[in-house]
CSV table of C-alpha atoms in Angstrom, one decimal:
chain,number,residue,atom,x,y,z
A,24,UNK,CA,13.0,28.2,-19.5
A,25,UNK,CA,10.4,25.9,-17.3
A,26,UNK,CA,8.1,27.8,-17.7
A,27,UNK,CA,8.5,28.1,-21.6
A,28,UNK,CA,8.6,24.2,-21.7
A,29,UNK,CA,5.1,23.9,-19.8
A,30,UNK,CA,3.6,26.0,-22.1
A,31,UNK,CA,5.0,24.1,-25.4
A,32,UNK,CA,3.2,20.9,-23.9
A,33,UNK,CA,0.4,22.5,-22.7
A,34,UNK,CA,-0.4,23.5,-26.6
A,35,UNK,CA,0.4,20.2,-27.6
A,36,UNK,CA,-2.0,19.0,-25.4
A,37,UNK,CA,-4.5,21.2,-26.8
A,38,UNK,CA,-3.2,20.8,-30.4
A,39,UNK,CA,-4.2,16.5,-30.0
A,40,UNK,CA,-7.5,17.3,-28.2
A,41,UNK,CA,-8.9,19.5,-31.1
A,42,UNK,CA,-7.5,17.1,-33.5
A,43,UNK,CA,-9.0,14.2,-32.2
A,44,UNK,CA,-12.4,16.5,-31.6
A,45,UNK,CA,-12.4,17.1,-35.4
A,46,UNK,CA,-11.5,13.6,-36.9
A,47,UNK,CA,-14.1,12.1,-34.6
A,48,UNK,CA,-17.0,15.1,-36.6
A,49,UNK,CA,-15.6,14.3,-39.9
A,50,UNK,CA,-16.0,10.6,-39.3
A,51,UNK,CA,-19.4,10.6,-37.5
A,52,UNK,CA,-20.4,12.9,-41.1
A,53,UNK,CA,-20.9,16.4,-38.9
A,54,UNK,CA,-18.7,17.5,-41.5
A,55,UNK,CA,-19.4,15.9,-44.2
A,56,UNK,CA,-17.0,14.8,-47.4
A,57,UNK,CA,-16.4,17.4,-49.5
A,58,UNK,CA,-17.5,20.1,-47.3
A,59,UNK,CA,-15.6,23.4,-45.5
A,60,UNK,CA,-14.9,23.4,-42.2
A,61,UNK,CA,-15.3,26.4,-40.0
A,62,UNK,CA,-12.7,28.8,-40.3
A,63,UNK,CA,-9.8,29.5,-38.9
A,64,UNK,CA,-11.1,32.6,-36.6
A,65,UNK,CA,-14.3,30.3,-36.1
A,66,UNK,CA,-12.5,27.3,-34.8
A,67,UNK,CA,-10.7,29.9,-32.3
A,68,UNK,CA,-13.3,31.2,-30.9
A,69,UNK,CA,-15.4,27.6,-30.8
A,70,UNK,CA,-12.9,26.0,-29.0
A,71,UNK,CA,-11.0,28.9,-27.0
A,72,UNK,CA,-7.9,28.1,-28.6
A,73,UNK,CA,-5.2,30.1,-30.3
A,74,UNK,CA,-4.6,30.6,-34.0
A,75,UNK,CA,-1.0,28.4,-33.7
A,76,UNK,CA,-3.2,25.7,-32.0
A,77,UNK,CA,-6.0,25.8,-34.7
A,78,UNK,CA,-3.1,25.9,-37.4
A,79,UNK,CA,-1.1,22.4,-36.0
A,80,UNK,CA,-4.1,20.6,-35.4
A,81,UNK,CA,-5.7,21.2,-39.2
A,82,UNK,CA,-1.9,20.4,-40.3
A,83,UNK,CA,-2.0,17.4,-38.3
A,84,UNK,CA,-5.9,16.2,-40.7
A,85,UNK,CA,-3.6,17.0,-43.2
A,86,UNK,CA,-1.1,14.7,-42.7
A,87,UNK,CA,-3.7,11.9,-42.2
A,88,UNK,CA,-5.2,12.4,-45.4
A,89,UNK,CA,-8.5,13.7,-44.0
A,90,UNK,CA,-8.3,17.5,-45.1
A,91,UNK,CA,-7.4,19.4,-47.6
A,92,UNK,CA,-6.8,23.5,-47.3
A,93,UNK,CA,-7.3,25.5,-50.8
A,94,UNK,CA,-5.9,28.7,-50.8
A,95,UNK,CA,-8.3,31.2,-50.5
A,96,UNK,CA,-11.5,29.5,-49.8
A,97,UNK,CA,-10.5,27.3,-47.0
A,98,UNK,CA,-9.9,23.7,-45.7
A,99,UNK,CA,-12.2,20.5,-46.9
A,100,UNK,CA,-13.0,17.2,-45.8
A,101,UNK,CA,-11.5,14.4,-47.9
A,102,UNK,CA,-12.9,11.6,-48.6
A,103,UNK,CA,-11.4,8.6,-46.3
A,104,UNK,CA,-8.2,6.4,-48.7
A,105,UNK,CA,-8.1,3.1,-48.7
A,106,UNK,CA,-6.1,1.5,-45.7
A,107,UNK,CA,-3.0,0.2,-47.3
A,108,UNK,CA,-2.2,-3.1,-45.9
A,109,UNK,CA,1.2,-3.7,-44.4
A,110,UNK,CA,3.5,-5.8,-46.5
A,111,UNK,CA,3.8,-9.4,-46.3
A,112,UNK,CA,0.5,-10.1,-44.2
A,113,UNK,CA,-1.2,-11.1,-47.0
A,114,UNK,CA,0.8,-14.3,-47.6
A,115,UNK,CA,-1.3,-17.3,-48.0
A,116,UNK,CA,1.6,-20.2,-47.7
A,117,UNK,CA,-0.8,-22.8,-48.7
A,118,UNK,CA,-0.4,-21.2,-51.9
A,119,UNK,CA,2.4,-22.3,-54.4
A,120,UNK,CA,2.0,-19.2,-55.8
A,121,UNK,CA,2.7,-17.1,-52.9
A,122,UNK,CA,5.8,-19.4,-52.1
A,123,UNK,CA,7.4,-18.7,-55.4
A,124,UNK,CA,6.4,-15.1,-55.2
A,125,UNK,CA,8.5,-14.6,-51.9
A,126,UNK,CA,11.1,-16.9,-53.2
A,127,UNK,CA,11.8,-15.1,-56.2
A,128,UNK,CA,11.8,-12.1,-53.7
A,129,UNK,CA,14.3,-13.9,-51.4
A,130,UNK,CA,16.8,-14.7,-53.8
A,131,UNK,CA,17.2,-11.1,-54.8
A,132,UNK,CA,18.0,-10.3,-51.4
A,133,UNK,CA,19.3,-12.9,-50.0
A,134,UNK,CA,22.0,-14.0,-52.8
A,135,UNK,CA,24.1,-10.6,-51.7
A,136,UNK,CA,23.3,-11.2,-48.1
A,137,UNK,CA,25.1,-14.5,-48.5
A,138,UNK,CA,27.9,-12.5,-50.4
A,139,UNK,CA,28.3,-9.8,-47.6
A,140,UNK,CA,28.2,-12.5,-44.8
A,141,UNK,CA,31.5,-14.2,-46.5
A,142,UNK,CA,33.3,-10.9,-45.9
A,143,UNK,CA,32.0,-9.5,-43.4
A,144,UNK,CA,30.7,-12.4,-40.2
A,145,UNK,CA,32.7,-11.8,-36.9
A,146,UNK,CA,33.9,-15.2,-34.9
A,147,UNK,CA,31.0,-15.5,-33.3
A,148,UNK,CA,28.1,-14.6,-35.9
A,149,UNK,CA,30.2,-17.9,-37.8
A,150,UNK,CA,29.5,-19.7,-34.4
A,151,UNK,CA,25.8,-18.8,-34.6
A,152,UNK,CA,25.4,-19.7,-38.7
A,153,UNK,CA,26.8,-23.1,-37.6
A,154,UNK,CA,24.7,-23.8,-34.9
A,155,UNK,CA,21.8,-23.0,-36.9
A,156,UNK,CA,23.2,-25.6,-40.1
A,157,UNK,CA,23.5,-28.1,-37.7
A,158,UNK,CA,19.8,-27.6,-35.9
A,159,UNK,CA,18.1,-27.4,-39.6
A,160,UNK,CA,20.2,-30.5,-40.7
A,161,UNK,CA,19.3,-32.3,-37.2
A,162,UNK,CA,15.5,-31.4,-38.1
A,163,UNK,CA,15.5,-32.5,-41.8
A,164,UNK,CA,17.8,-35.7,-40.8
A,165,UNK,CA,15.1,-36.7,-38.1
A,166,UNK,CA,12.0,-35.7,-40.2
A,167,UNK,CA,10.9,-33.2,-37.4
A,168,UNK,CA,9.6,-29.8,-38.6
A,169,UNK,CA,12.3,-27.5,-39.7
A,170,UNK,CA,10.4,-24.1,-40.6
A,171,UNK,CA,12.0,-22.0,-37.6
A,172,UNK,CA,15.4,-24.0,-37.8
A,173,UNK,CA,15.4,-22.8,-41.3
A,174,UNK,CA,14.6,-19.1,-41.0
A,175,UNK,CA,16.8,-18.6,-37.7
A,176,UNK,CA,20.0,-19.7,-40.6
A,177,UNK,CA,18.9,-17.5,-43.2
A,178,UNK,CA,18.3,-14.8,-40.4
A,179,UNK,CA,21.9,-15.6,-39.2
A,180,UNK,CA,23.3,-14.7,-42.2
A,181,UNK,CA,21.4,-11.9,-42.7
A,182,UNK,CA,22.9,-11.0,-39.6
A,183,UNK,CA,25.9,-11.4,-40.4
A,184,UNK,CA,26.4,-8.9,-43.3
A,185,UNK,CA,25.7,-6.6,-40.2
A,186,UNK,CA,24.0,-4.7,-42.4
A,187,UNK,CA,21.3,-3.8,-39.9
A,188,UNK,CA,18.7,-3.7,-43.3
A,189,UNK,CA,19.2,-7.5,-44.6
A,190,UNK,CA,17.9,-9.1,-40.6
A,191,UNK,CA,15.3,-6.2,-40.8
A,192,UNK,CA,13.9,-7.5,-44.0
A,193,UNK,CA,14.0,-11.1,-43.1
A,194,UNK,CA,12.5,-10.5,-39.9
A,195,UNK,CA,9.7,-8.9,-41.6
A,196,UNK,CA,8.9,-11.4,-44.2
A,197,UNK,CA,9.0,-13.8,-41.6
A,198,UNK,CA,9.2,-17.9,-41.1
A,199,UNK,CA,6.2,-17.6,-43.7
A,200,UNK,CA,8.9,-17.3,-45.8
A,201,UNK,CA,10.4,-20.7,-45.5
A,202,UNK,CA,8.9,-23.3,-48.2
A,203,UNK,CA,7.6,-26.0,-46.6
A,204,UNK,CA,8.9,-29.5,-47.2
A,205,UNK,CA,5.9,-31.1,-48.4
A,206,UNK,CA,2.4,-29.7,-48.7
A,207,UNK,CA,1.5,-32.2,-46.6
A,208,UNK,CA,2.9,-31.8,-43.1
A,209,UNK,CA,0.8,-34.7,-41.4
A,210,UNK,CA,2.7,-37.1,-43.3
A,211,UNK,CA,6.3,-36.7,-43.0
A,212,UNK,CA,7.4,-39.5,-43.4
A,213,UNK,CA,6.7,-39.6,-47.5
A,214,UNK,CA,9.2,-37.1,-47.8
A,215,UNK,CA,11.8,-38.6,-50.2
A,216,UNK,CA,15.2,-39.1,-48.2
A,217,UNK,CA,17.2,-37.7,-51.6
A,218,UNK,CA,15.0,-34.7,-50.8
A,219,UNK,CA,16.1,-34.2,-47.3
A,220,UNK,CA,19.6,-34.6,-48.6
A,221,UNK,CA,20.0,-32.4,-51.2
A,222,UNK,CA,18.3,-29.5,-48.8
A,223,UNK,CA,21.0,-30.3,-46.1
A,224,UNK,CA,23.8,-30.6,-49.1
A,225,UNK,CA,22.6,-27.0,-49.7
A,226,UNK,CA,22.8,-25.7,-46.8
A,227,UNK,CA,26.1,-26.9,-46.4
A,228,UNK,CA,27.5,-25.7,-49.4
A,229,UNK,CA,26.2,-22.1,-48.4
A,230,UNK,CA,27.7,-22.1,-44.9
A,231,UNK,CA,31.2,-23.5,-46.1
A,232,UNK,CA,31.1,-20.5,-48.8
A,233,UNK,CA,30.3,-18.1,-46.3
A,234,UNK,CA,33.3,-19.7,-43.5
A,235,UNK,CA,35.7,-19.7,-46.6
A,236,UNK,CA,35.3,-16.0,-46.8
A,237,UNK,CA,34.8,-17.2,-50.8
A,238,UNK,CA,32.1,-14.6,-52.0
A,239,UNK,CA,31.3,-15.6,-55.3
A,240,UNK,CA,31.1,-19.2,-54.2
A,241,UNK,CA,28.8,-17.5,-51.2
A,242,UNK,CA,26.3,-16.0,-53.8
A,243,UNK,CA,26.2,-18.9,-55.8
A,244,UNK,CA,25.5,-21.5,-53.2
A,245,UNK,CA,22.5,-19.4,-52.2
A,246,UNK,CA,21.4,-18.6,-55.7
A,247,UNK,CA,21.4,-22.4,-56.3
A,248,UNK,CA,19.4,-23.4,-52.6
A,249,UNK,CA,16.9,-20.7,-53.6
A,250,UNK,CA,16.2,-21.3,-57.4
A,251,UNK,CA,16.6,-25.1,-56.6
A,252,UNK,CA,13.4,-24.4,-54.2
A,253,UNK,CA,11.3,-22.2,-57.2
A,254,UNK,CA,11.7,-24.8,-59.4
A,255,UNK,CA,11.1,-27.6,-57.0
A,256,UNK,CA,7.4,-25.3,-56.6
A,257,UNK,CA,6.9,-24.5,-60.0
A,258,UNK,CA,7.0,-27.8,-60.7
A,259,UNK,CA,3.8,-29.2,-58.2
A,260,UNK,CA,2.5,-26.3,-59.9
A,261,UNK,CA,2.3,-28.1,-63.0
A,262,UNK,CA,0.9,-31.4,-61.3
């Protein structure tokens, strides 16, 4: 049995250092696109590998995109796809637009999150969610930034549909995701006071939905904070 499991990692081993040797050729052009490469027999003897080596490794360019085999004339380089960039890092929050974009996309999720959290928050998720009302409200109230005081509530109630995907997805989007106050951040003290009311009157109304175990009332609250916000941005839009 040992001696079977040294031998499975010693191909492996072999398997990533003959991929590697032939994604580095194909991307210094020793194999250009759209050409063959060796053969299966050829790449044996080349590299004093076996066939099941030679196989896994041209299955492994494969998988990356970078080979393609045809049946009966062999495998060919690809040419290189586009590197998709990962979601969400391509937020500019400067832009209006790109808040209302991920607003829109937040109140799809986030309206049911707010729905599942009424039914399903343990004691002490309901502990955290009110903590985290009371250190946004304490920010706004004192007109100190309230970005990360803001996305730790929503995260706490994503948390608390413990629904492991609705934290995931918030987490990802990040505090990016958080509208600023003003666009202005340098002068925080022009931000109106009925403002700063209304978003802690929000809040509120969300977390006592959520502690009432009401789940309609839930879903509404955060449909309402969340629209309320797109139209609050679609309007400086319009400035």
């Amino acid at each position: 049995m040992r001696r079977s499991a040294i031998t499975t990692t010693a191909r492996k081993t072999l398997v990533a250092t003959l991929r590697d040797n032939l994604r580095e050729q194909i991307k210094s052009g020793k194999f250009a696109i759209g050409t063959r490469l060796p053969s299966e027999a050829e790449l044996t003897r080349e590299h004093l590998v076996s066939r099941t080596v030679v196989r896994e490794a041209i299955a492994a360019l494969r998988a990356d995109g970078l080979v393609e085999p045809r049946q009966g004339s062999g495998v060919y380089v690809l040419e290189p796809q586009a590197e998709i960039p990962a979601p969400f890092t391509n937020i500019d929050s400067t832009r209006l637009s790109s808040v209302i974009e991920l607003l829109e996309l937040r109140t799809a999720v986030e309206v049911e999150a707010a729905g599942l959290a009424s039914q399903r928050c343990s004691p002490s998720q309901e502990e955290k969610i009110i903590l985290c009302l009371r250190a946004v409200n304490e920010a706004n109230s004192d007109r100190r930034p309230s970005t990360e005081a803001d996305f730790a509530l929503h995260l706490a109630i994503a948390e608390a549909t413990n629904n492991p995907r609705f934290p995931e997805f918030i987490q990802m989007i990040g505090p990016n995701s958080i509208p600023r106050r003003a666009l202005d951040q340098s002068a925080p003290q022009e931000v109106p006071q009925s403002y700063i009311d209304r978003i802690n009157a929000e809040h509120d109304q969300i977390v006592n939905a959520i502690l009432g175990r009401d789940d309609n009332a839930a879903r509404d609250a955060m449909r309402m904070h969340l629209k309320g916000s797109q139209e609050r941005y679609r309007n400086l839009l319009r400035k």
